[in-house]
Coordinates of C-alpha atoms in Angstrom, one line a residue:
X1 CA -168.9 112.6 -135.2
X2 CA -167.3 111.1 -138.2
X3 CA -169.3 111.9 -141.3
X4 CA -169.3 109.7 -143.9
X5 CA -167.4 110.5 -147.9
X6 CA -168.8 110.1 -150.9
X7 CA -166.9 107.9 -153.6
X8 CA -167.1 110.8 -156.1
X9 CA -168.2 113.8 -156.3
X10 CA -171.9 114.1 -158.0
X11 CA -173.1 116.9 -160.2
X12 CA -175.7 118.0 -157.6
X13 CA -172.7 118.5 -154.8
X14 CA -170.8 119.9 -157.1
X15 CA -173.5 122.8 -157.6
X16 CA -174.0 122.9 -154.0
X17 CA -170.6 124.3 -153.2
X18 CA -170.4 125.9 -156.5
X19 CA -173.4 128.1 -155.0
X20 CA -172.5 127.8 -151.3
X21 CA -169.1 129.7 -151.9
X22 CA -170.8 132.3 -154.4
X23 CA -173.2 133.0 -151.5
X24 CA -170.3 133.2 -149.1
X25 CA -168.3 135.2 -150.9
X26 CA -171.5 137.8 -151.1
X27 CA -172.1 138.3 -147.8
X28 CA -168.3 139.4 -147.5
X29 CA -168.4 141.6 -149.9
X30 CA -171.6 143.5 -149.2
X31 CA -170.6 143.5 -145.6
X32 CA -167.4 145.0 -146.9
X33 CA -168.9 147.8 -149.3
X34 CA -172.1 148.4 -147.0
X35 CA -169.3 149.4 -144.0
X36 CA -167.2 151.6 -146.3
X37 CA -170.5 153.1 -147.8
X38 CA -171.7 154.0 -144.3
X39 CA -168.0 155.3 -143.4
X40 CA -167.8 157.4 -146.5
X41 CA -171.4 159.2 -145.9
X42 CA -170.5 159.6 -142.1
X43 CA -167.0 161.6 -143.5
X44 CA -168.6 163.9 -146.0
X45 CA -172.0 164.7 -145.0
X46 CA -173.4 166.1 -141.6
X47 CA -174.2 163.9 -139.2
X48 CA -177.9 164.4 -139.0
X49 CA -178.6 163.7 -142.4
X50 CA -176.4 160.6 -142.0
X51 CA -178.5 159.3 -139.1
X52 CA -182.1 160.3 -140.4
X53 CA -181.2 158.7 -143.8
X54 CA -179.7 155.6 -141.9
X55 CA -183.4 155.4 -140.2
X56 CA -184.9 156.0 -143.6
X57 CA -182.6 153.0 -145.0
X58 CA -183.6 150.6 -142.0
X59 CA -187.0 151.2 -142.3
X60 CA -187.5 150.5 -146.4
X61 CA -184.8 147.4 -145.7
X62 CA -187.0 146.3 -142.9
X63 CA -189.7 146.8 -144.4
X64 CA -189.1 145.5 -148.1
X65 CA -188.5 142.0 -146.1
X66 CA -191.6 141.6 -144.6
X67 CA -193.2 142.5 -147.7
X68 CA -191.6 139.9 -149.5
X69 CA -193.6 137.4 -148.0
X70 CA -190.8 135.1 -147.3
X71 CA -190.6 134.3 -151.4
X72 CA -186.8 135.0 -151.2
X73 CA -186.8 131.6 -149.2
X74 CA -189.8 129.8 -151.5
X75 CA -188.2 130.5 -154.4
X76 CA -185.2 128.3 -154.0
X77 CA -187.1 125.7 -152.9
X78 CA -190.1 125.4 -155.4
X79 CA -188.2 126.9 -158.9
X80 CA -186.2 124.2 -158.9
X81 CA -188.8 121.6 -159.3
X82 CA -191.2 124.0 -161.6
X83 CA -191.5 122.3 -164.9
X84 CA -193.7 124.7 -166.7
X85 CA -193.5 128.4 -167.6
X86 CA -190.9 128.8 -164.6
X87 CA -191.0 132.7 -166.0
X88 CA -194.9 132.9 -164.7
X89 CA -193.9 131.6 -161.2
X90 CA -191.4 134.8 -161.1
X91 CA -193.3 137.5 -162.4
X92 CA -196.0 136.0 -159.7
X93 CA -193.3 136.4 -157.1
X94 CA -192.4 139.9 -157.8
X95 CA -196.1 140.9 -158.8
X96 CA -197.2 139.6 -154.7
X97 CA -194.2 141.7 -153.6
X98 CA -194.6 144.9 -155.8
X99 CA -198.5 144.8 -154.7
X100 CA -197.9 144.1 -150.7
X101 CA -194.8 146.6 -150.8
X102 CA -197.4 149.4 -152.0
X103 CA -199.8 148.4 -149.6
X104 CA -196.7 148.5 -146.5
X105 CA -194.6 151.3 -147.6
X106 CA -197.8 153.7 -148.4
X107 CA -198.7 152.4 -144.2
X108 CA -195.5 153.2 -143.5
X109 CA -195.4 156.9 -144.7
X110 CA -198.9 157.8 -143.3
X111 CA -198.7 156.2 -140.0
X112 CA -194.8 156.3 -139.2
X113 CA -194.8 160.2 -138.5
X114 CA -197.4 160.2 -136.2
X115 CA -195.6 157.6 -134.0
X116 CA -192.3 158.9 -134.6
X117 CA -190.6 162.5 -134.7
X118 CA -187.9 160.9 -136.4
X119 CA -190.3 160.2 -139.3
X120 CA -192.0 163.6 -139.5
X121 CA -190.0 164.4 -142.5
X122 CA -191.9 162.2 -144.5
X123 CA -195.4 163.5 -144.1
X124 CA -194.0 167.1 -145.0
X125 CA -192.5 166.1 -148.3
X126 CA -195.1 164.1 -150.3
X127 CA -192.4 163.9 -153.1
X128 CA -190.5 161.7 -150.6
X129 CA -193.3 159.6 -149.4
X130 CA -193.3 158.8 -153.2
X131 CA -190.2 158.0 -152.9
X132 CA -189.7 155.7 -150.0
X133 CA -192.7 153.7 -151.7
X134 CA -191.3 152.8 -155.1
X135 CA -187.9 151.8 -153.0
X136 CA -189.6 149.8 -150.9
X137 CA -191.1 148.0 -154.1
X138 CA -187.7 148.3 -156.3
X139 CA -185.9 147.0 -153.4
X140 CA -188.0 143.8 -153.3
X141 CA -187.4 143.0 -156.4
X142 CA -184.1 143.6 -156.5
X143 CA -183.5 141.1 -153.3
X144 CA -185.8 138.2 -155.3
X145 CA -183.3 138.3 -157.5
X146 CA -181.0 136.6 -155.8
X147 CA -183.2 134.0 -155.1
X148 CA -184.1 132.7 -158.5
X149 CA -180.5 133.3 -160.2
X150 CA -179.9 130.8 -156.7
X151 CA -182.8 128.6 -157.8
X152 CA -181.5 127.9 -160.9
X153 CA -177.6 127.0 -160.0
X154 CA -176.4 131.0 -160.9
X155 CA -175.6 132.0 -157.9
X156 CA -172.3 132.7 -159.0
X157 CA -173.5 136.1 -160.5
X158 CA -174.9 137.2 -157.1
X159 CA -171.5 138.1 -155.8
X160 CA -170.8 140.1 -159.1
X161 CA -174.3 141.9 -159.2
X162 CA -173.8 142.9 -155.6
X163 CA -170.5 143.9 -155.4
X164 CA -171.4 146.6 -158.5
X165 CA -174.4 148.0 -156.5
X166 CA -171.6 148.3 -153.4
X167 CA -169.5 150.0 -155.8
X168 CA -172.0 152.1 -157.1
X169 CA -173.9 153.7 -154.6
X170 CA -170.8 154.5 -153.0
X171 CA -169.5 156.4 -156.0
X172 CA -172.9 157.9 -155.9
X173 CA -172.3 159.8 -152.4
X174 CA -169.9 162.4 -153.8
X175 CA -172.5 163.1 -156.8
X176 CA -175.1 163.7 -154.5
X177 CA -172.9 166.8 -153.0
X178 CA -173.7 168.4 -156.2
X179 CA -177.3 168.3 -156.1
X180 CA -179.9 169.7 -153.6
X181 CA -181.6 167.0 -151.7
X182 CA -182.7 166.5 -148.3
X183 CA -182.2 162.6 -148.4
X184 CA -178.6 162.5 -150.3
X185 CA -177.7 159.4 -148.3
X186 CA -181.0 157.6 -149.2
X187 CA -180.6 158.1 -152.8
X188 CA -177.3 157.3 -153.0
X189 CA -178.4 153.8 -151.6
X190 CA -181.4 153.5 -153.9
X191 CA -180.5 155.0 -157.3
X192 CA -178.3 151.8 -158.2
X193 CA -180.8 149.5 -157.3
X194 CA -182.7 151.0 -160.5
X195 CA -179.7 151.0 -162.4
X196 CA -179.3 147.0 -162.2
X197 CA -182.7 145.6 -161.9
X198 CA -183.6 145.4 -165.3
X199 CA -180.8 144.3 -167.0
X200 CA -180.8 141.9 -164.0
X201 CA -184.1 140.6 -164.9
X202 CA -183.7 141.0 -168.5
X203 CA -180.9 138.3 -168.2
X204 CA -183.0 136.3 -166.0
X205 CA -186.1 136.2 -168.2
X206 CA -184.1 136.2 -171.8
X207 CA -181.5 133.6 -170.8
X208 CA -181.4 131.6 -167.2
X209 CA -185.0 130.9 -167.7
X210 CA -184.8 129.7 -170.6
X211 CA -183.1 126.2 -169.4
X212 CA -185.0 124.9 -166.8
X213 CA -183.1 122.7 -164.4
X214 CA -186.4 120.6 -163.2
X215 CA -185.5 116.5 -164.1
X216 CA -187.8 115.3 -166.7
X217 CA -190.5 113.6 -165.4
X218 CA -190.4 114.7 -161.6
X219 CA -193.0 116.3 -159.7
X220 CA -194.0 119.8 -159.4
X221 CA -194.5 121.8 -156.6
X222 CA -198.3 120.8 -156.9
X223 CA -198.2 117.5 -157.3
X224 CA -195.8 116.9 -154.9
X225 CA -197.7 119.2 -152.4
X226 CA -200.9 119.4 -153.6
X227 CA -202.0 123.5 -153.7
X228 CA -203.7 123.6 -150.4
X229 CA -200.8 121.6 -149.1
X230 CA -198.4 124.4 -151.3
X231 CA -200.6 127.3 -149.9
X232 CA -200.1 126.4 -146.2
X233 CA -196.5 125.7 -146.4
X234 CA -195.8 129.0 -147.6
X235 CA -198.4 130.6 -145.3
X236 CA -196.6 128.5 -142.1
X237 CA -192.9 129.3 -143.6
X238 CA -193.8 133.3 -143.6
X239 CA -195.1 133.0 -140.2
X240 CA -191.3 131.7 -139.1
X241 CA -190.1 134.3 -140.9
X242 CA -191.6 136.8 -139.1
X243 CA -190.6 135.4 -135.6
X244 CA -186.9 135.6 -136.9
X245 CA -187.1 138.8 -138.6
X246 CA -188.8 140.3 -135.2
X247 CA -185.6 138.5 -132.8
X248 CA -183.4 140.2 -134.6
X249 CA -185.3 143.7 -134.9
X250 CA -186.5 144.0 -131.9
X251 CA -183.3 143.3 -129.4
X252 CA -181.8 146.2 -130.1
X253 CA -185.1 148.4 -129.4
X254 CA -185.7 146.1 -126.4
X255 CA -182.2 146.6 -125.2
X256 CA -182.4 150.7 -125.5
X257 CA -185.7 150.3 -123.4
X258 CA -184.2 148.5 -120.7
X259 CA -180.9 150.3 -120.1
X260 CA -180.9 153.3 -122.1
X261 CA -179.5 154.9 -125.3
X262 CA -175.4 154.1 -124.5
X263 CA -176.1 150.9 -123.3
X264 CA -178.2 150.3 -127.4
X265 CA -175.1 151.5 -128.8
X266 CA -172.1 149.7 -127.0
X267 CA -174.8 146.6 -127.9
X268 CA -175.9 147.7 -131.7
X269 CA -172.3 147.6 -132.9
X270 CA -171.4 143.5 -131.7
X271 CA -174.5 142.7 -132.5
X272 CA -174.3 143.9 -136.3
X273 CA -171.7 141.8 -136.3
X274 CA -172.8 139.0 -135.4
X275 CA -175.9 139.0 -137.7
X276 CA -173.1 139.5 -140.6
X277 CA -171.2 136.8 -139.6
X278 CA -174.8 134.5 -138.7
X279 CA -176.0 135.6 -142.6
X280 CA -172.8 134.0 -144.4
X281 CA -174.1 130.8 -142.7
X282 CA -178.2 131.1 -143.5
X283 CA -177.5 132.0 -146.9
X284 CA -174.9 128.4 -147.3
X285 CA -177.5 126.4 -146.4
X286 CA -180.0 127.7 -149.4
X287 CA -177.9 126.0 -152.1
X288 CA -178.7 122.9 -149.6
X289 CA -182.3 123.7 -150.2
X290 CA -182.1 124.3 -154.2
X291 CA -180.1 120.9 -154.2
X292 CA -182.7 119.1 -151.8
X293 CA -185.6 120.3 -153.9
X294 CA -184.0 118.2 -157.2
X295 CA -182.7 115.4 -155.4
X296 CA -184.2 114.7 -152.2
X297 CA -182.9 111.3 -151.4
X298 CA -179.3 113.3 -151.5
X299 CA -180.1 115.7 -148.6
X300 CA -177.4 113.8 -146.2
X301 CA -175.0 113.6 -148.6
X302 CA -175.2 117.5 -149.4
X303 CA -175.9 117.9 -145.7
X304 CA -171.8 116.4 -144.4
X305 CA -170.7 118.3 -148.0
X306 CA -171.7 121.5 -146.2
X307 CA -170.6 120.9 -142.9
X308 CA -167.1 119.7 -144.6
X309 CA -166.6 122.4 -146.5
X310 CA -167.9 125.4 -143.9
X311 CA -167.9 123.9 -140.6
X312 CA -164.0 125.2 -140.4
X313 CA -164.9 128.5 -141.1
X314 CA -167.6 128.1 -138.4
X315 CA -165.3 127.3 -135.8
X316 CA -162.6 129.8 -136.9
X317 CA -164.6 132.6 -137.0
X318 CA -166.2 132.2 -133.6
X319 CA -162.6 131.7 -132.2
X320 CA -161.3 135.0 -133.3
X321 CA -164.4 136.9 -132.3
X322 CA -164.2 135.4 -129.3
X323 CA -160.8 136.0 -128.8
X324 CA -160.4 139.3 -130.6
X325 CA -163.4 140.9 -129.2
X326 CA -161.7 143.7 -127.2
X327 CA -159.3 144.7 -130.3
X328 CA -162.3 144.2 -133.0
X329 CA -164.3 146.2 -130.8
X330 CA -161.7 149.2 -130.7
X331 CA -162.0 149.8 -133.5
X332 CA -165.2 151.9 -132.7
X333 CA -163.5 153.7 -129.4
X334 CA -162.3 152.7 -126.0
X335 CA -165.8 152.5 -124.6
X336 CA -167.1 149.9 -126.8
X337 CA -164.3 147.9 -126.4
X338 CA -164.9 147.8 -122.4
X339 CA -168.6 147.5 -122.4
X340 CA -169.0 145.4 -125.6
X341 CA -166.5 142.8 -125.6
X342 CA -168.1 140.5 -123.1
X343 CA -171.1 140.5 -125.3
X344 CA -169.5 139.9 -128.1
X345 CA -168.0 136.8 -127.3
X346 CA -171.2 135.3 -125.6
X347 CA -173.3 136.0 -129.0
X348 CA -170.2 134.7 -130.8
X349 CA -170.4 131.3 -128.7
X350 CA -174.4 131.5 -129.7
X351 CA -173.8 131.4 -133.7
X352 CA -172.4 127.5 -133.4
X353 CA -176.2 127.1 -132.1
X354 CA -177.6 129.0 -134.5
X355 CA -176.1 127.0 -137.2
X356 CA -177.0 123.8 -136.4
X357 CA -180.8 125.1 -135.8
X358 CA -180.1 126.7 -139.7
X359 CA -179.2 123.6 -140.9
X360 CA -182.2 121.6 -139.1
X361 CA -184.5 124.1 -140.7
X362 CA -182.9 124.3 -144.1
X363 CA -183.6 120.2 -143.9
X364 CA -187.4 120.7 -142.7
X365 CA -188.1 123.2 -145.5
X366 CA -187.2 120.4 -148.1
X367 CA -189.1 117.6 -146.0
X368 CA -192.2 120.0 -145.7
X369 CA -192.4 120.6 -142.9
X370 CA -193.3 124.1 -142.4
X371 CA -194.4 123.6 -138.8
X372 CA -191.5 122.7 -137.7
X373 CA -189.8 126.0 -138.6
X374 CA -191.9 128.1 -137.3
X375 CA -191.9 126.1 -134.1
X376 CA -188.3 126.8 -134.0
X377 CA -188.6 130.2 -135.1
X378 CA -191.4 130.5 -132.6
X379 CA -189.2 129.2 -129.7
X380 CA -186.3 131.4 -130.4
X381 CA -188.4 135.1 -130.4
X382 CA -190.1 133.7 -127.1
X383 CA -186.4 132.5 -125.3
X384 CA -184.7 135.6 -126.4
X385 CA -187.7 138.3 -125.1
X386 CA -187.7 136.6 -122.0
X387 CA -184.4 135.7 -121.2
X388 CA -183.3 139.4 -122.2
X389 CA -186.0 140.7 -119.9
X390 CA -184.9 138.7 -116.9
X391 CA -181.1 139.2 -117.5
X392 CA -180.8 142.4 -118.8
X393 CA -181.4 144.6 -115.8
X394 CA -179.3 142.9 -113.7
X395 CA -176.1 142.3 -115.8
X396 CA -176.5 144.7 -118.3
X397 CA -175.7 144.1 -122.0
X398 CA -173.2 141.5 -121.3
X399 CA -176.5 139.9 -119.6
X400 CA -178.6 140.3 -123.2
X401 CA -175.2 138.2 -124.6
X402 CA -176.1 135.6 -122.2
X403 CA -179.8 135.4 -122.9
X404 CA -179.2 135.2 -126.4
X405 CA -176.4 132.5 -126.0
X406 CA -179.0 130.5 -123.3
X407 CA -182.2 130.5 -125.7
X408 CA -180.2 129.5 -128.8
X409 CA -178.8 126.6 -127.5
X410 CA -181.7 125.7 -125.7
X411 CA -183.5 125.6 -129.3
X412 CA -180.5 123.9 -131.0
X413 CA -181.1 121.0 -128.2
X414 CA -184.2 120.3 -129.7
X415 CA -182.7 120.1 -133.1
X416 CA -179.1 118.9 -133.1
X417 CA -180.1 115.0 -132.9
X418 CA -182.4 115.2 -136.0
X419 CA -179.3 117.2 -137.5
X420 CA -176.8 114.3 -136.6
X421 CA -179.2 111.4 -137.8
X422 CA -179.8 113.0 -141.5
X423 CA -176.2 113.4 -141.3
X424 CA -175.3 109.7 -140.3
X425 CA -178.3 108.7 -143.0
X426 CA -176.7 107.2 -146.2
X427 CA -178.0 109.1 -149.4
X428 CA -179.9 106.8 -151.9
X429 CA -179.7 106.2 -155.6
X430 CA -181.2 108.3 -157.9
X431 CA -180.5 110.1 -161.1
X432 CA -179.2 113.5 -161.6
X433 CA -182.0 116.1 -163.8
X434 CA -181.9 114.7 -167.1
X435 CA -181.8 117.8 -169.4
X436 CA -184.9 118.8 -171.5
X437 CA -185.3 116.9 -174.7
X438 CA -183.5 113.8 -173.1
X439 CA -185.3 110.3 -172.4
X440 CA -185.9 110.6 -168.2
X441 CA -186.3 107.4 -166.3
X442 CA -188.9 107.1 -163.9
X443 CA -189.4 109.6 -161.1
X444 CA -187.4 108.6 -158.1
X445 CA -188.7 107.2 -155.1
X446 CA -189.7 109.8 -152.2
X447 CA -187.0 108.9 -149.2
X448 CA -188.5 107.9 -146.0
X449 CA -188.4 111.1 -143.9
X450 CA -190.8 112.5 -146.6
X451 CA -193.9 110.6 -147.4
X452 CA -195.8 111.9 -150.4
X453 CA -198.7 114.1 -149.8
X454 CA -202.1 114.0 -151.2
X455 CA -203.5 116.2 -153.1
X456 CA -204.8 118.6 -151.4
X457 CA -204.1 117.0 -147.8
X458 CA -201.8 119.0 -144.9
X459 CA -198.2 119.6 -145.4
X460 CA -197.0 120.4 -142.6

C-alpha cells in the first residue's frame, strides 16, 4: 500500500511526531529503569519481601488504572478542544479519580485478605492499609499527568518526569536498608511519586494551562457531543477499557490455572515483554488522538505520518523478537529460553495485529464512536479466554502464544480495511488553532466520517 506525502509539513504533524517520539522514548526508558529497579531490590533485599511487595505494587498499579476511569485516554481527546477554564476540567479529572481510588483501594484492603493469604499482611497493619490507599490515589494522579501535559502538545516533559521517578525510587532502595519497614520495596516505588506530583501539577496549573491550544471559534466537547452524547462516550470508552485491561491481567492467572505455577512463569516473563513492546505503540497513537481532536479533517494525513514514521520500528522489533527469542529469553535461565521461546515469537507475530486494531481505535475515539471500541475490545477478551482455554491444555504455553496470535488477528480483520481507507482518504483544508486573542475564521467543516451530533442525541 503506497501512502500518500504531504507537500509540507503542517504544524499539527509536526506536534504529532514531536509527541509520538517523546511518548516513545518514555516507554523505553521506564521499561529500562522499572527492570533495573526490580533487579536492584531482588539483589539487596530478601526474596520474600521482594515478591510480597511486587504483589503489593501490581495490585495498587492495577488497581489505580481501573480507578481512573479511563480519563488518562479522555483527556487527550477532549482538553484539546476545551475552550474554557481547561484547569476545571483537570481538577474534575483528578477529583473522580482521588474519590473512586478511595472507594477501590479501601475495597481492596478489607476484602483482599480474606481472599488471599498473600494479602493477609494488610489487614494486620492498619498503618499499611492507610498506606496502600493514599498510593492508590497519589498514583492516579500522578499517571493523569501524563495525559494532560500530552493534551496540550508537552509531551516532551513526560520522558523527563519519568525518567527522574525511575531514578529516584531506585536510589531510594538502599535508603530504605536504613530504616525499619516491612514494605521497603513498596515505599521505595511510592515515595517519589510524592516527591514529583506537585511540582508536576504546579507547572501544569501555573504555566501549560495557562495557553490553551483550542482554535478560536471551534466547538467544545459539549457542543460537539452534546453532554448526554459526552456522558455515554466516556461511559462506552471505560467499558473497552476494562475488557483490555482484564486480557491482559487475567492471561497470566488463567495460564497458572491451566498448567501450573512453572508453566505461569516460563509464560509471565515473554509476555511482559510483549506488553512493553505493545505500550510503545498504544501510547504513539495518542498524540494521533490529541492531533484528531484539533483538526479532524487531518486524521489521514496524521494517520500515514504515524505509520511512516513508526511502522519500521514495528517491523524491526517483531523481527528480532522473533528471531532472538531463545538468546533474549536466556537471559532469565536455560529453562525459559526452552519453554518460552516458541511463545514469544507467536505473541511477537500478534503485536503487527495489535497495532493496526490500535490504530483503528485511536481513529474511532476521534470519530465518536465509542461502540466501536469496546466492540473491539469486547472481541479481543472473548477470543483470547477462549482460544487459551481450548489450546492451552493441549499445547501448553506455546499453545496460549497461538491463541493470542489467532484472536488478534481475527479482530484486526475486522478492522484493517477501515484502517487502509482513512489512510488512502486525502486530508481536507482547514486552518491550524489560531492562538487566543487572534481573529479565527469560521469553524471548519465536520469531515464525512463524522456527522455532527445533536445535542443531546447518541454518540456512539
Amino acid at each position: 500500500m503506497r501512502l500518500r506525502r504531504t507537500q509540507a509539513p503542517t504544524h499539527s504533524s509536526t506536534a504529532l511526531l514531536k509527541s509520538a517520539y517523546s511518548l516513545a522514548l518514555n516507554v523505553v526508558l521506564t521499561s529500562a529503569l522499572g527492570l533495573g529497579f526490580w533487579v536492584v531490590a531482588a539483589r539487596i533485599f530478601p526474596s520474600a519481601t521482594v515478591g510480597r511487595d511486587a504483589a503489593l505494587v501490581a495490585a495498587m498499579t492495577t488497581l489505580s488504572a481501573i480507578c481512573q476511569l479511563n480519563l488518562g485516554t479522555a483527556i487527550p481527546r477532549f482538553l484539546p478542544i476545551v475552550r474554557y477554564r481547561p484547569e476545571r476540567v483537570v481538577w474534575i479529572s483528578y477529583l473522580l479519580t482521588g474519590v473512586v481510588s478511595v472507594l477501590g483501594g479501601t475495597a481492596f484492603v478489607l476484602v483482599a485478605p480474606a481472599a488471599s493469604h498473600s494479602y493477609r499482611f494488610l489487614s494486620s497493619r492498619p498503618a499499611l492499609g492507610l498506606l496502600f490507599v493514599a498510593s492508590v490515589v497519589v498514583w492516579g494522579v500522578f499517571a493523569l499527568e501524563d495525559a494532560v501535559l500530552t493534551a496540550t502538545r508537552r509531551a516532551v516533559w513526560v520522558p523527563l518526569e519519568n525518567a527522574i521517578f525511575g531514578v529516584l525510587k531506585i536510589a531510594a532502595l538502599p535508603v530504605m536498608l536504613t530504616i525499619a519497614s516491612a514494605t521497603p520495596v513498596f515505599i521505595a516505588w511510592n515515595a517519589p511519586v510524592v516527591a514529583l506530583v506537585i511540582p508536576v501539577n504546579l507547572f501544569i496549573f501555573l504555566r501549560v494551562l495557562r495557553k490553551p491550544i483550542a482554535p478560536a471559534g471551534g466547538l467544545t466537547p459539549v457542543e460537539r457531543f452534546g453532554l448526554r452524547g459526552l456522558l455515554r462516550f466516556l461511559a462506552t470508552d471505560y467499558a473497552a477499557s476494562i475488557f483490555m485491561q482484564t486480557s491482559i491481567g487475567l492471561l497470566p492467572v488463567l495460564v497458572v490455572a491451566l498448567l501450573g505455577g512453572r508453566s505461569g512463569a516460563y509464560f509471565y516473563m515473554p509476555f511482559s515483554l510483549i506488553v512493553a513492546f505493545d505500550t510503545l505503540f498504544v501510547l504513539v497513537m495518542q498524540p494521533l488522538t490529541v492531533e484528531g481532536a484539533l483538526a479532524e479533517a487531518r486524521v489521514p494525513e496524521l494517520a500515514r505520518e504515524i505509520v511512516r514514521h513508526f511502522g519500521w520500528l514495528l517491523i524491526v522489533g517483531i523481527v528480532l523478537l522473533a528471531a532472538g527469542a531463545s538468546q533474549i529469553l536466556a537471559l532469565y535461565g536455560p529453562a525459559y529460553a526452552r519453554h518460552g521461546a516458541p511463545l514469544l515469537r507467536w505473541i511477537a507475530l500478534a503485536s503487527l495485529f495489535r497495532a493496526i486494531t490500535g490504530m483503528y481505535m485511536a481513529i474511532f475515539r476521534v470519530e465518536g464512536r465509542a461502540s466501536r471500541i469496546l466492540a473491539t475490545q469486547a472481541a479481543t477478551f472473548v477470543l483470547v479466554v477462549v482460544l487459551v482455554a481450548a489450546l492451552a491444555p493441549s499445547r501448553g504455553v506455546a499453545g496460549v502464544g497461538v491463541a493470542w496470535l489467532v484472536a488478534n488477528a481475527v479482530v484486526a480483520g475486522g478492522t484493517v480495511w477501515h484502517v487502509i481507507g482513512v489512510l488512502r482518504r486525502p486530508s481536507q483544508d482547514t486552518p491550524e488553532p489560531v492562538p487566543p486573542g487572534a481573529q479565527a475564521p469560521a469553524p471548519p467543516a465536520l469531515p464525512p466520517t463524522m456527522p455532527e451530533l445533536p445535542s443531546g442525541g447518541p454518540l456512539a
